[in-house]
mmCIF file of C-alpha atoms in Angstrom:
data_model
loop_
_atom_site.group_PDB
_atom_site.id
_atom_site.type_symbol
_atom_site.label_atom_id
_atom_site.label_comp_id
_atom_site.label_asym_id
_atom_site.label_seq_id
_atom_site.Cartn_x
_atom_site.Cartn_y
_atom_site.Cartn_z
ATOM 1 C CA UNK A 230 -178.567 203.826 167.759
ATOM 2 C CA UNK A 231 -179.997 207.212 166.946
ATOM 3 C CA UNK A 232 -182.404 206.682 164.806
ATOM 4 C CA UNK A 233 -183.598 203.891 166.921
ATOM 5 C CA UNK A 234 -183.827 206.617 169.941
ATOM 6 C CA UNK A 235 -185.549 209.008 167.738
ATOM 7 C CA UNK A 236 -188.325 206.604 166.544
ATOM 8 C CA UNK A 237 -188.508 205.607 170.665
ATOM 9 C CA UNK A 238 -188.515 208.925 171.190
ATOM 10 C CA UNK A 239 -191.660 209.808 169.399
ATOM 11 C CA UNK A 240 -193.468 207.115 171.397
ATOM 12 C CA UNK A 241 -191.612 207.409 174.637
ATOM 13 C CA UNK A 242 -189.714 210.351 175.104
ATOM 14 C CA UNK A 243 -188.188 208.907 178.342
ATOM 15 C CA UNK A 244 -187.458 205.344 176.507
ATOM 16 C CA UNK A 245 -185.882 207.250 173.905
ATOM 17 C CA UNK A 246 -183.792 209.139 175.980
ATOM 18 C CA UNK A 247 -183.075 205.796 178.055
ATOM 19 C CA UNK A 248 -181.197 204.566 175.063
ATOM 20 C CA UNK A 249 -178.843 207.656 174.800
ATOM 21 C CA UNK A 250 -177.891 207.533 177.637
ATOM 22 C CA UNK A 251 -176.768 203.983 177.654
ATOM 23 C CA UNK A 252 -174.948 204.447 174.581
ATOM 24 C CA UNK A 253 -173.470 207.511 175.827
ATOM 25 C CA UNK A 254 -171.615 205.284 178.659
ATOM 26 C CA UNK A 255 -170.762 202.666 176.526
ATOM 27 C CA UNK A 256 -168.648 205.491 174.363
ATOM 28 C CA UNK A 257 -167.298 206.448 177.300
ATOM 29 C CA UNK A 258 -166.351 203.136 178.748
ATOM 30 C CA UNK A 259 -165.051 201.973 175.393
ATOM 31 C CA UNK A 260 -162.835 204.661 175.391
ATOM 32 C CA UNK A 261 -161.672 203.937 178.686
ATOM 33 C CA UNK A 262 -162.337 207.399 179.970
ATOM 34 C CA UNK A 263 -161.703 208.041 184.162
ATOM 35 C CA UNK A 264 -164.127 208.303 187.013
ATOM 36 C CA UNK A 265 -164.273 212.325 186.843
ATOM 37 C CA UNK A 266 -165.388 212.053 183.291
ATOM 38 C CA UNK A 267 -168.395 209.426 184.070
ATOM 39 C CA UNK A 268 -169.603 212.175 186.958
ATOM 40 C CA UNK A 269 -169.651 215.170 184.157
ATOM 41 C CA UNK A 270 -171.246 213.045 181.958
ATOM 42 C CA UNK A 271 -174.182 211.990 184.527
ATOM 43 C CA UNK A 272 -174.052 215.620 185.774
ATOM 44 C CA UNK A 273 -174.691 216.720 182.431
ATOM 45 C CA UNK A 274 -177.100 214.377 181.213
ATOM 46 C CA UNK A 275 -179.244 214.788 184.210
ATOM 47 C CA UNK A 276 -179.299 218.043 184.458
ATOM 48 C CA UNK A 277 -178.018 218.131 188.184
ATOM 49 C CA UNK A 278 -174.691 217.689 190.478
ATOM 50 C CA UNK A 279 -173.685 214.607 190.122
ATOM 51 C CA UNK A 280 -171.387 213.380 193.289
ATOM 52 C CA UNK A 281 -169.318 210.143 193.670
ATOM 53 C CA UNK A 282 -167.767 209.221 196.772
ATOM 54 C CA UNK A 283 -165.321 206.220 197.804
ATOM 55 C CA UNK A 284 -163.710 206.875 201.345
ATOM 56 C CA UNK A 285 -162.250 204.085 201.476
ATOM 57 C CA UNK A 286 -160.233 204.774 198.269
ATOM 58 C CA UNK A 287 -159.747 208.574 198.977
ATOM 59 C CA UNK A 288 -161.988 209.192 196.159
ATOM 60 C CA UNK A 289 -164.389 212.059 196.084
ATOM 61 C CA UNK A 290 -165.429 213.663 192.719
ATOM 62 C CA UNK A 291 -168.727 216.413 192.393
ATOM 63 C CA UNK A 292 -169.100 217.943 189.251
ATOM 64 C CA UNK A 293 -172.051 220.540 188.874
ATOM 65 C CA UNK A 294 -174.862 220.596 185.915
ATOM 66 C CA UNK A 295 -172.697 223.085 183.850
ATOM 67 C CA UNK A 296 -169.727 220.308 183.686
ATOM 68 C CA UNK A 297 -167.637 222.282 186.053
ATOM 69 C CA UNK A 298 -165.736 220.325 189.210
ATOM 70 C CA UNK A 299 -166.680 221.156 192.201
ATOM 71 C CA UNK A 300 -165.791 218.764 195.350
ATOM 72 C CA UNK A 301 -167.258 221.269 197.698
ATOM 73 C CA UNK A 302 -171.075 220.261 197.549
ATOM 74 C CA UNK A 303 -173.162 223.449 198.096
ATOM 75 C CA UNK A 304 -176.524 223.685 200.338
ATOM 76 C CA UNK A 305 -178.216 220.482 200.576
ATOM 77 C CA UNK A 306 -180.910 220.261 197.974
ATOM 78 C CA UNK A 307 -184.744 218.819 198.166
ATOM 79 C CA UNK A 308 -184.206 215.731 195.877
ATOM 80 C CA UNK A 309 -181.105 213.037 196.127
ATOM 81 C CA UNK A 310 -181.189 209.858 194.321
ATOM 82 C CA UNK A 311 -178.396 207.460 195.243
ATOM 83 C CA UNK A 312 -176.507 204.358 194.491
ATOM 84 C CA UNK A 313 -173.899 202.147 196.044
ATOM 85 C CA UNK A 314 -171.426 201.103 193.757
ATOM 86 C CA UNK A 315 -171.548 197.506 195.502
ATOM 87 C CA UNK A 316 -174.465 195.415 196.034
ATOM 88 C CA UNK A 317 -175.492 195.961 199.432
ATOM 89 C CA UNK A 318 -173.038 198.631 200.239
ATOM 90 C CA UNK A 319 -173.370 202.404 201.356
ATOM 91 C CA UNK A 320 -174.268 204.912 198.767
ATOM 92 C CA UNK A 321 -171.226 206.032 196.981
ATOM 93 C CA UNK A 322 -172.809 207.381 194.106
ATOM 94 C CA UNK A 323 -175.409 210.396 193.860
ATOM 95 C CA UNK A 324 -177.574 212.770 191.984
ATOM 96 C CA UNK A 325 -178.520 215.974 193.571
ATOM 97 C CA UNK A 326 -181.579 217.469 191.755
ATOM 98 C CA UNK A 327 -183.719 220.091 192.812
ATOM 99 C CA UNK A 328 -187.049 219.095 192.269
ATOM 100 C CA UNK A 329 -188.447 215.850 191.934
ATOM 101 C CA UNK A 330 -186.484 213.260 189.696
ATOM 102 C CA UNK A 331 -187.487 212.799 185.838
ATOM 103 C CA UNK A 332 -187.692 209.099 184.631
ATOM 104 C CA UNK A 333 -184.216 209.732 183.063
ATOM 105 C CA UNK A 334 -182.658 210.334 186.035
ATOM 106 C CA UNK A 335 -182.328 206.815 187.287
ATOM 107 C CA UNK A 336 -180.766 205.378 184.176
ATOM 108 C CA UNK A 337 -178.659 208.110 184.222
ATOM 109 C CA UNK A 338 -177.578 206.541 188.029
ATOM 110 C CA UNK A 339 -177.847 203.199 187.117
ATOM 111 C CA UNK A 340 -175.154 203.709 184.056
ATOM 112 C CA UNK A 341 -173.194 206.157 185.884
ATOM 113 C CA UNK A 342 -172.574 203.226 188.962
ATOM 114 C CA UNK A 343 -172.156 200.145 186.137
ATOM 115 C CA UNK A 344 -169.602 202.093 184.381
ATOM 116 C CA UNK A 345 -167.537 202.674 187.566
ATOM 117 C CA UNK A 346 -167.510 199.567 188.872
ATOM 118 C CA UNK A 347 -165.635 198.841 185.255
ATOM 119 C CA UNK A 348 -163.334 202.211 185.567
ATOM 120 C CA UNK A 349 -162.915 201.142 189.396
ATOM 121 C CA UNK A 350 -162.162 197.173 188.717
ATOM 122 C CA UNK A 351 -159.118 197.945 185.906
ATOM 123 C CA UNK A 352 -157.247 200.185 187.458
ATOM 124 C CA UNK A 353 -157.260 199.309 191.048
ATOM 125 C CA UNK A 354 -157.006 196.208 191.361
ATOM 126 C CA UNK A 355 -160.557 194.838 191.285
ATOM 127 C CA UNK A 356 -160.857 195.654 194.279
ATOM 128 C CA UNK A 357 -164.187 198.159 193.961
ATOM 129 C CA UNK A 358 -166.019 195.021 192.028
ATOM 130 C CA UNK A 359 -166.338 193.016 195.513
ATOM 131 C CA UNK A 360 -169.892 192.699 197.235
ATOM 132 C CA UNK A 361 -170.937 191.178 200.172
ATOM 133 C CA UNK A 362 -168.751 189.027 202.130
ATOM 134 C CA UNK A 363 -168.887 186.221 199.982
ATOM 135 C CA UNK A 364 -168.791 187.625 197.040
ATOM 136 C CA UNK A 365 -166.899 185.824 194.329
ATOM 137 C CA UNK A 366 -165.279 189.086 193.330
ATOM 138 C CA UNK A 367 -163.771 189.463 196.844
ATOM 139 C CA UNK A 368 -162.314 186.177 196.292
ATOM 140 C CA UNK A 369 -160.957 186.507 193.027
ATOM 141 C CA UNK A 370 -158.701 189.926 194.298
ATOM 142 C CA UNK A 371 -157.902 188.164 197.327
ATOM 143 C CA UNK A 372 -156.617 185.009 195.777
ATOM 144 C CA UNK A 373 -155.104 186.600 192.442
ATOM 145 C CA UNK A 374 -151.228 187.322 193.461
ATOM 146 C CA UNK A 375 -150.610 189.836 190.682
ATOM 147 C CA UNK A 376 -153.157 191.641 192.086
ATOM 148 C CA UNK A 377 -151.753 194.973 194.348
ATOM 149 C CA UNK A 378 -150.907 194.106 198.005
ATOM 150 C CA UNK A 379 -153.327 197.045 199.151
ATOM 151 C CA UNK A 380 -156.422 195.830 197.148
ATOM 152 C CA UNK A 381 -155.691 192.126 198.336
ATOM 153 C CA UNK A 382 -155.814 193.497 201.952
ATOM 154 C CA UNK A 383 -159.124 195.449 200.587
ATOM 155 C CA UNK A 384 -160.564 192.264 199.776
ATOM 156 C CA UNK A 385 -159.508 189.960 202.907
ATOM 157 C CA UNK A 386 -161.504 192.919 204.802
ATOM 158 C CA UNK A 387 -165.145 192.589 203.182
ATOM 159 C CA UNK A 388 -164.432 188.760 203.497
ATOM 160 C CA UNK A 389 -163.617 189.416 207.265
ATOM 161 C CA UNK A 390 -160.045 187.790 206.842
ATOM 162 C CA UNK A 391 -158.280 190.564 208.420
ATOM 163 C CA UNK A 392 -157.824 189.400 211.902
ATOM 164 C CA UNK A 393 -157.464 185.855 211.037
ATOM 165 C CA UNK A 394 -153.686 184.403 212.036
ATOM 166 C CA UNK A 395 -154.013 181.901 209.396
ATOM 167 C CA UNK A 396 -156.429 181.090 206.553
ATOM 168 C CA UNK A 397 -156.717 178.227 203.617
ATOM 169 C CA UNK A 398 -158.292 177.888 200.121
ATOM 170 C CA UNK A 399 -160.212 175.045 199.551
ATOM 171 C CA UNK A 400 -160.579 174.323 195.619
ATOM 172 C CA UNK A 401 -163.385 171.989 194.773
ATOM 173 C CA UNK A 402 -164.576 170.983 190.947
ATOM 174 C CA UNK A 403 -166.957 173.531 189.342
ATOM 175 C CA UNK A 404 -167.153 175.911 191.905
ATOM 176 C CA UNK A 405 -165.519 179.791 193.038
ATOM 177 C CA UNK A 406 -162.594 178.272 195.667
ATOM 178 C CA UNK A 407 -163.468 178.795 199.467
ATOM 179 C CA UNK A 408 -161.398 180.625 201.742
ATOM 180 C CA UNK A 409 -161.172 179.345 205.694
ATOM 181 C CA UNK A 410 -160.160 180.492 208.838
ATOM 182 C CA UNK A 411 -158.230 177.585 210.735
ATOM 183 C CA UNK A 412 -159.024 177.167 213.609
ATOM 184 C CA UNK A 413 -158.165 173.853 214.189
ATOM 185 C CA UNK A 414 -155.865 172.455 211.579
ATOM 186 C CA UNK A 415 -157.282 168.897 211.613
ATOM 187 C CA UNK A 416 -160.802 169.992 210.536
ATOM 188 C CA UNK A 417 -162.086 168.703 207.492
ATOM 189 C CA UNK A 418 -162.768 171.521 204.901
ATOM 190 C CA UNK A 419 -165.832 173.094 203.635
ATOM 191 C CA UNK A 420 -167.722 170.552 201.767
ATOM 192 C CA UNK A 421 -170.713 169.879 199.978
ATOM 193 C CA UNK A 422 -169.837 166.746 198.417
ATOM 194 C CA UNK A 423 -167.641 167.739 195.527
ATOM 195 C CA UNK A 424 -164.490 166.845 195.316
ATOM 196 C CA UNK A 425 -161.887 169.348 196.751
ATOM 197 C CA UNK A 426 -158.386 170.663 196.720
ATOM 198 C CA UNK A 427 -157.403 171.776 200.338
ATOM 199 C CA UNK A 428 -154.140 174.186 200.781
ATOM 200 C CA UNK A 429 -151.886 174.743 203.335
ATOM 201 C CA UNK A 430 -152.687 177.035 206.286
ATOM 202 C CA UNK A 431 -150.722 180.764 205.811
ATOM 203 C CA UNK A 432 -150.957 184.269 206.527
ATOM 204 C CA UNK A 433 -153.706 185.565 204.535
ATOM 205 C CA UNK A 434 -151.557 187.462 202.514
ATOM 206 C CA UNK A 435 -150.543 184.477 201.389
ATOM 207 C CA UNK A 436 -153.339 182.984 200.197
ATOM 208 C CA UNK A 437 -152.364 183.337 196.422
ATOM 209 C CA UNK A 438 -149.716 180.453 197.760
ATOM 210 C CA UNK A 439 -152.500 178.515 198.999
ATOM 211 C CA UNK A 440 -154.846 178.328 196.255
ATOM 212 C CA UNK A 441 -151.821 176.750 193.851
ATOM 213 C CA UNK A 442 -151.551 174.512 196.045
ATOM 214 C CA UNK A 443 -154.997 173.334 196.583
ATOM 215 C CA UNK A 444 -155.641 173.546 192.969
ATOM 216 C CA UNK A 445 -152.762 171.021 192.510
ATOM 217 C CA UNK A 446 -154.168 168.840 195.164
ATOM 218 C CA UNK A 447 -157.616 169.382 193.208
ATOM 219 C CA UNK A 448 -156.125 167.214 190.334
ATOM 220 C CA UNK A 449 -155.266 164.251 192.792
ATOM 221 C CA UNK A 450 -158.513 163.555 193.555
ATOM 222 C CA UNK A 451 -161.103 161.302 192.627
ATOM 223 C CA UNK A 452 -164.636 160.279 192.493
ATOM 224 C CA UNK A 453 -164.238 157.181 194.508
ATOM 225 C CA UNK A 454 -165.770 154.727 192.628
ATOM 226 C CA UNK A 455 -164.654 151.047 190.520
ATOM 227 C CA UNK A 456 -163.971 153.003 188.012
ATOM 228 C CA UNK A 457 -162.316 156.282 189.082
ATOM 229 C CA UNK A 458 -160.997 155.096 192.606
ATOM 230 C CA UNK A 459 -159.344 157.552 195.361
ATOM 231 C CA UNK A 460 -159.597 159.926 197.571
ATOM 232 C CA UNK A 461 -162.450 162.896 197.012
ATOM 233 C CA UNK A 462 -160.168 165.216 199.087
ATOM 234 C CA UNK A 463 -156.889 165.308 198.842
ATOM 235 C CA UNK A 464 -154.335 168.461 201.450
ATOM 236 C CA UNK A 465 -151.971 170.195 199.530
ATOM 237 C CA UNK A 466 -149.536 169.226 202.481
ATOM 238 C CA UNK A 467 -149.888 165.340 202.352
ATOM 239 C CA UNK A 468 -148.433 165.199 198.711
ATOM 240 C CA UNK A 469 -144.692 165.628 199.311
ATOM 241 C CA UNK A 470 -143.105 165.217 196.302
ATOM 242 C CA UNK A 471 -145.902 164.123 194.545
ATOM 243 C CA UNK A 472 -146.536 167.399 193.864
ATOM 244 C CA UNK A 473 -143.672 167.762 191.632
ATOM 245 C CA UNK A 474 -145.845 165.446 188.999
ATOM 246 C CA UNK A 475 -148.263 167.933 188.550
ATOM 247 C CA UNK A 476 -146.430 170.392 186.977
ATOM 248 C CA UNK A 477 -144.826 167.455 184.447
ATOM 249 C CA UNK A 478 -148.574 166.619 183.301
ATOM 250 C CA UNK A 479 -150.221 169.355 180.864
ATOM 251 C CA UNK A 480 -152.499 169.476 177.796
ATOM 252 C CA UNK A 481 -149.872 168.225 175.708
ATOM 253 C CA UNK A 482 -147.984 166.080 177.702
ATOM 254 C CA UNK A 483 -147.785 162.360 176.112
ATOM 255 C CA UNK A 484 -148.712 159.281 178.077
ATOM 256 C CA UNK A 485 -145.448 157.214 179.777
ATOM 257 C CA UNK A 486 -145.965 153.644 178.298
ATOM 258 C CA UNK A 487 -147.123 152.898 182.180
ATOM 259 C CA UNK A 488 -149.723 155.094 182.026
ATOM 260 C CA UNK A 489 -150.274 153.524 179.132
ATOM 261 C CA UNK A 490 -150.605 149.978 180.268
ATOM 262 C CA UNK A 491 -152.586 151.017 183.366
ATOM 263 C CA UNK A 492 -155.168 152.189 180.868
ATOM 264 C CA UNK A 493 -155.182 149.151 178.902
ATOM 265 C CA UNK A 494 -155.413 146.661 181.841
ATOM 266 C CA UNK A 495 -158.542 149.907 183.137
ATOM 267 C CA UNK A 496 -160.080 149.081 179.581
ATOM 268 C CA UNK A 497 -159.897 145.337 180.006
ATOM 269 C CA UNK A 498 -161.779 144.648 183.371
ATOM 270 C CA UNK A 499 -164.214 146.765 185.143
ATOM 271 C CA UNK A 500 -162.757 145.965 188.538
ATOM 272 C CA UNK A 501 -158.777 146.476 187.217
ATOM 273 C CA UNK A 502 -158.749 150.095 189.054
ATOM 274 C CA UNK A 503 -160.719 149.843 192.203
ATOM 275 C CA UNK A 504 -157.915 146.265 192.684
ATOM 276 C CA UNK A 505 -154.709 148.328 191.045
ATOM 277 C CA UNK A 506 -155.631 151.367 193.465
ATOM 278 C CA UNK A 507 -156.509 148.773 196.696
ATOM 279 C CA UNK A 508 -153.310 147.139 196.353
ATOM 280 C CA UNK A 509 -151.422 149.793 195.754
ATOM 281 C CA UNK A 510 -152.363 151.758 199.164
ATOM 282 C CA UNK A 511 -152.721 148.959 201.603
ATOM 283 C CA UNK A 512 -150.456 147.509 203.908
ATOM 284 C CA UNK A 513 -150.428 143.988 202.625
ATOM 285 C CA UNK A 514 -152.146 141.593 199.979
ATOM 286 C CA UNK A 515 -154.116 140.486 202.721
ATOM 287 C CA UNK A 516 -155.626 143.738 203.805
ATOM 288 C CA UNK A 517 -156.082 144.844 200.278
ATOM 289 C CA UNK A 518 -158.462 141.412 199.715
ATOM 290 C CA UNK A 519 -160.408 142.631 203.494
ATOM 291 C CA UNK A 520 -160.865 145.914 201.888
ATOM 292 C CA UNK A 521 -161.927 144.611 198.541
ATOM 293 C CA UNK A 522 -164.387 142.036 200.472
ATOM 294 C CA UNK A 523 -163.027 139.218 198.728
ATOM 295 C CA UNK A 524 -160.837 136.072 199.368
ATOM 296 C CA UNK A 525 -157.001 136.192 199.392
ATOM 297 C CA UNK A 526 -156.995 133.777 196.779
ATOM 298 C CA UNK A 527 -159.258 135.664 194.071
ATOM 299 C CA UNK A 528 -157.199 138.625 194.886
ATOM 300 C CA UNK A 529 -153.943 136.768 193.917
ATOM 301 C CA UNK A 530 -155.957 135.031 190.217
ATOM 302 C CA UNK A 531 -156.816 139.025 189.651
ATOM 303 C CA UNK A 532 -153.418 140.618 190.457
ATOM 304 C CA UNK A 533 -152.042 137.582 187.952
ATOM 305 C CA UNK A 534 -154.142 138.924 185.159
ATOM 306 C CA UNK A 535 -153.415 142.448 185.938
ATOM 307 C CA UNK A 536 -149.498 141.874 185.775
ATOM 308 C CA UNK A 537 -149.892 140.619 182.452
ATOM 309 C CA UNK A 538 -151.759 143.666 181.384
ATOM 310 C CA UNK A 539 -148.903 145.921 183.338
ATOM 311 C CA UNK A 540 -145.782 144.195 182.345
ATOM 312 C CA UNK A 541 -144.676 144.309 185.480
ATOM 313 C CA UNK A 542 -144.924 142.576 188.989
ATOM 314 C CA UNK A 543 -147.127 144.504 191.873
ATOM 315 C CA UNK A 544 -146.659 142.206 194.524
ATOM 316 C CA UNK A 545 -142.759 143.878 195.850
ATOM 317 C CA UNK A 546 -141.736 147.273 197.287
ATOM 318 C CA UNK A 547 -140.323 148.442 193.568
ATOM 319 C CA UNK A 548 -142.919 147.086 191.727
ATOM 320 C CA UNK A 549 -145.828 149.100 193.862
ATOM 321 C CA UNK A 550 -143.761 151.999 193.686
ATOM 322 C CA UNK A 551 -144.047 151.907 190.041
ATOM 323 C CA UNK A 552 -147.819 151.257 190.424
ATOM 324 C CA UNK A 553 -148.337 154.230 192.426
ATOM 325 C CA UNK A 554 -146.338 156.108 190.622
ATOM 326 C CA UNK A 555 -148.620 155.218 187.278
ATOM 327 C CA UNK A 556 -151.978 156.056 189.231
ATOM 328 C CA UNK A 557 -150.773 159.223 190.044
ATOM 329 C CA UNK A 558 -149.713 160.402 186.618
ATOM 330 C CA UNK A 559 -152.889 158.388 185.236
ATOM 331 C CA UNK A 560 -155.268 160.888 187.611
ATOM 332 C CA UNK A 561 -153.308 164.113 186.442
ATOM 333 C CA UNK A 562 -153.703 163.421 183.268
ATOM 334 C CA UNK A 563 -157.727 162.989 183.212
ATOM 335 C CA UNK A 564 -157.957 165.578 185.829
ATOM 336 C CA UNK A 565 -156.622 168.527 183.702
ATOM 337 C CA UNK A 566 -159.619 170.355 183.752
ATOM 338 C CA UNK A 567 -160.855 170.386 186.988
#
């Protein structure tokens, strides 16, 4: 890294200088040093004061050009370059020079604010690392339960949570979970078409609770088509003791022989789920064929075929029991990774 700065340096003695400086905060950062050390360090490598402030926090560190501490800033000076240390937020982090600012200067601030949003985010909580209001960050603190209560309470602020009664975590596939204010408790959830996870409505202090539970709802969902039929949205308070199931299916968890069989008789016939899930759900044989949009009878020559497959009769109370029973398990065990 130094040689590389000194042949920069030649050329560009500001590119040169660019590159010390970044590998001066990487040291530091590696070495896991504290917020008063970044400020010397960008106090001393810029040649000025060097000032950061987090009210919120309680945190206020100035440290002058000579390394020393001083909190007390002195008279205010003709040249301030700033930075917040979120994106979009108030300054919190400055450089006081006294005449105009060298080129250095601003990747002295720019390295100076990266490396204490890093200082900030492991040891309070992640908190600090939270933008706008909805930032993923914010989220993540919020939702995290082994996260500090204060830095949760933090995070529900930026996200404007605070004077919500009750809140919910929507968890859909391949995306940062959603957090809602219920209002009504009916309404459908946020939704852009994916499927989604909802949780149960608590005190947003709580909301750690929630997004279990909506991640576990997550995995009883499914893309409602021939092939993969169900519900794209599935509430964490609907499942009852279904829920229980989802902790029994894992990575290495071993098919039941009626999971099994429900994949053999999915393997056999294109139309063996969408008719396994139909008859399952409905009311009657008869409003399973109305939903299907076919004739009781077919239904009946279908469900024949599919028993043999199964191994075991669909058409009684116990026997769709057991059916439901496999489609559940069946849809936690492809839905592991959602």
């Amino acid at each position: 890294m130094k040689e590389l700065a000194g042949r920069l340096a030649a050329l560009d003695p500001d590119a040169g200088a660019a590159l010390q400086v970044i590998a001066y905060f990487d040291r530091l950062i590696e070495g896991r040093a504290g917020l008063e050390s970044l400020v010397r360090g960008a106090a001393v490598l810029s040649g000025c004061p060097a000032r950061l402030v987090d009210d919120e926090r309680g945190i206020r560190i100035r440290v002058d050009a000579d390394g020393i501490r001083q909190d007390r800033a002195g008279p205010a000076l003709s040249s301030w370059m700033s930075a917040p240390l979120v994106p979009g937020g108030a300054p919190a982090v400055w450089l006081e020079s006294a005449g105009p600012p060298g080129g250095v200067h601003g990747m002295v601030l720019e390295r100076t604010v990266a490396a204490a949003r890093v200082v900030l985010d492991r040891t309070r909580g992640r908190a600090p690392l939270a933008g706008p209001a909805a930032d993923p960050a914010s989220v993540e603190v919020l939702l995290d339960a082994s996260a500090p209560e204060h830095a949760r309470w933090q995070a529900a602020g930026r996200l404007g949570l605070r004077k919500a009664a009750l809140a919910r975590v929507v968890a859909a596939a391949g995306a940062v979970p959603v957090v809602e204010v219920v209002r009504a408790p009916e309404a459908p959830p946020l939704s852009d078409g994916r499927r989604a996870g909802v949780g149960p409505a608590v005190p947003v202090l709580e909301l750690p609770a929630s997004a279990a539970a909506a991640r576990t709802a997550l995995r009883f969902t499914a893309e409602g088509t021939d092939r993969d039929p169900g519900p794209r949205a599935v509430y964490a308070d609907e499942l009852g003791g279904l829920a229980v199931l989802a902790a029994s299916v894992g990575p290495d968890t071993e098919p039941i022989p009626d999971v099994r069989a429900l994949d053999r008789a999915v393997a056999a016939a294109p139309w063996a789920a969408s008719t396994l899930h139909t008859v399952a759900y409905a009311t009657s044989l008869r409003a399973a064929a109305a939903e299907l949009n076919m004739h009781h009878s077919t239904l009946q020559d279908r469900l024949a075929q599919a028993e043999h497959w199964l191994g075991w009769p669909v058409h009684e109370p116990r026997g769709r029991l057991r059916l439901q029973l496999a489609l559940a398990l069946w849809r936690l065990g492809r839905n592991l990774h959602l």
